[in-house]
Each structure stands twice: as structure tokens, then as C-alpha cells.
């Protein structure tokens, strides 16, 4: 229990879960178990809704797949759950950023 309160290095803390539950909208989950959220009401200073990831386990940015990375950084408007990366011929492929 104390690890969930103070142990941010092993995943999200209770305070993070509280904030996500109050302000976040669940968008999707990747193959590594990471969960992606977007703010429900709060808009960032540049007029876009904030986006973030809750890592499954140790917080390591290299565990974010390329398509989700593009969504997190506003390269793609639609998340990979609704619009996966596709090539010009319509076949799925590994996204490049």
C-alpha cells in the first residue's frame, strides 16, 4: 500500500489515479499494458486537450509504441484504437514518425 502512495517509480501513485479518474478520459491500451488518456475538460495553453500515458510498471518512455507516440505528441488527431497507422495501399504497417 505504501508503494502505491509514495512509489512513483513502480507505476502511478494513488494521487495520479485520483486525478486521472476526475479529469481523464480513457482512450486506449497498447500491447505493453500502458493506458492512454485525454483530458475531459481542461485545455492546454495552446488550445488542445492534454494527453498522457500511465505506464504498466516502471515508467520508461521507450515502452510507448510509435503510433501512440504520434498521438501523444499531436502528430495524429485520432488515437491508434480508432485509426491505426496505414500505408497508402490500406495495409497495416509499422508507423514511422
Short mmCIF file of C-alpha atoms in Angstrom, two decimals:
data_model
loop_
_atom_site.label_atom_id
_atom_site.label_comp_id
_atom_site.label_asym_id
_atom_site.label_seq_id
_atom_site.Cartn_x
_atom_site.Cartn_y
_atom_site.Cartn_z
CA UNK A 1 0.00 0.00 0.00
CA UNK A 2 2.80 2.44 0.81
CA UNK A 3 4.38 1.70 -2.57
CA UNK A 4 1.20 2.92 -4.31
CA UNK A 5 1.20 6.10 -2.21
CA UNK A 6 4.88 7.02 -2.47
CA UNK A 7 6.44 4.70 -5.07
CA UNK A 8 6.09 6.61 -8.35
CA UNK A 9 8.99 4.65 -9.93
CA UNK A 10 6.91 1.43 -9.95
CA UNK A 11 3.90 2.96 -11.69
CA UNK A 12 1.27 5.55 -10.93
CA UNK A 13 0.57 6.67 -7.36
CA UNK A 14 -2.84 6.93 -5.74
CA UNK A 15 -2.80 10.69 -6.35
CA UNK A 16 -2.27 10.08 -10.06
CA UNK A 17 -5.19 7.63 -10.18
CA UNK A 18 -7.37 10.16 -8.35
CA UNK A 19 -6.52 12.92 -10.85
CA UNK A 20 -6.99 10.62 -13.86
CA UNK A 21 -10.36 9.46 -12.54
CA UNK A 22 -11.51 13.02 -12.06
CA UNK A 23 -10.09 14.71 -15.16
CA UNK A 24 -9.12 11.99 -17.62
CA UNK A 25 -10.99 10.12 -20.31
CA UNK A 26 -9.67 6.63 -21.10
CA UNK A 27 -8.67 6.41 -24.78
CA UNK A 28 -6.99 3.03 -25.13
CA UNK A 29 -4.39 0.48 -24.12
CA UNK A 30 -1.35 -0.78 -26.02
CA UNK A 31 0.25 -4.21 -26.24
CA UNK A 32 2.55 -3.41 -23.31
CA UNK A 33 -0.33 -2.64 -20.94
CA UNK A 34 0.19 1.14 -20.95
CA UNK A 35 -3.05 3.14 -20.68
CA UNK A 36 -3.64 6.37 -22.59
CA UNK A 37 -5.83 9.26 -21.51
CA UNK A 38 -7.03 12.63 -22.71
CA UNK A 39 -8.39 15.44 -20.56
CA UNK A 40 -12.16 15.76 -20.43
CA UNK A 41 -12.42 19.46 -19.82
CA UNK A 42 -9.03 21.07 -19.31
CA UNK A 43 -7.47 22.59 -22.40
CA UNK A 44 -3.74 23.24 -22.62
CA UNK A 45 -2.22 26.68 -23.16
CA UNK A 46 -2.16 26.06 -26.93
CA UNK A 47 -5.86 25.19 -27.15
CA UNK A 48 -5.51 21.39 -27.34
CA UNK A 49 -6.69 18.80 -24.85
CA UNK A 50 -3.86 17.34 -22.79
CA UNK A 51 -2.83 13.72 -23.42
CA UNK A 52 -0.84 11.38 -21.22
CA UNK A 53 0.15 7.78 -20.56
CA UNK A 54 0.09 5.69 -17.40
CA UNK A 55 2.83 3.08 -17.75
CA UNK A 56 2.31 -0.53 -16.77
CA UNK A 57 5.11 -0.94 -14.24
CA UNK A 58 8.34 1.02 -14.45
CA UNK A 59 7.96 4.41 -16.16
CA UNK A 60 10.05 4.13 -19.32
CA UNK A 61 9.24 6.25 -22.38
CA UNK A 62 10.78 3.68 -24.72
CA UNK A 63 7.82 1.40 -23.93
CA UNK A 64 5.47 3.66 -25.94
CA UNK A 65 4.84 2.28 -29.46
CA UNK A 66 5.34 4.68 -32.42
CA UNK A 67 1.65 5.07 -33.24
CA UNK A 68 0.80 6.01 -29.64
CA UNK A 69 3.83 8.31 -29.51
CA UNK A 70 2.45 10.16 -32.52
CA UNK A 71 -0.93 10.54 -30.86
CA UNK A 72 0.60 11.74 -27.57
CA UNK A 73 2.59 14.43 -29.43
CA UNK A 74 -0.37 15.56 -31.59
CA UNK A 75 1.12 14.16 -34.81
CA UNK A 76 -2.09 12.15 -35.25
CA UNK A 77 -5.52 13.51 -34.36
CA UNK A 78 -7.11 10.09 -33.96
CA UNK A 79 -5.75 7.51 -31.50
CA UNK A 80 -4.49 4.17 -32.86
CA UNK A 81 -7.56 2.43 -31.40
CA UNK A 82 -9.85 4.17 -33.90
CA UNK A 83 -7.42 4.82 -36.74
CA UNK A 84 -4.33 2.58 -36.80
CA UNK A 85 -1.41 3.61 -38.97
CA UNK A 86 -1.87 2.51 -42.55
CA UNK A 87 0.15 2.72 -45.71
CA UNK A 88 -1.19 4.24 -48.94
CA UNK A 89 -2.41 0.81 -50.13
CA UNK A 90 -4.50 0.33 -46.96
CA UNK A 91 -2.37 -2.37 -45.35
CA UNK A 92 -1.28 -2.09 -41.73
CA UNK A 93 2.37 -1.37 -41.18
CA UNK A 94 4.76 -0.10 -38.55
CA UNK A 95 4.31 3.64 -38.17
CA UNK A 96 7.21 5.98 -38.71
CA UNK A 97 7.39 9.34 -37.09
#
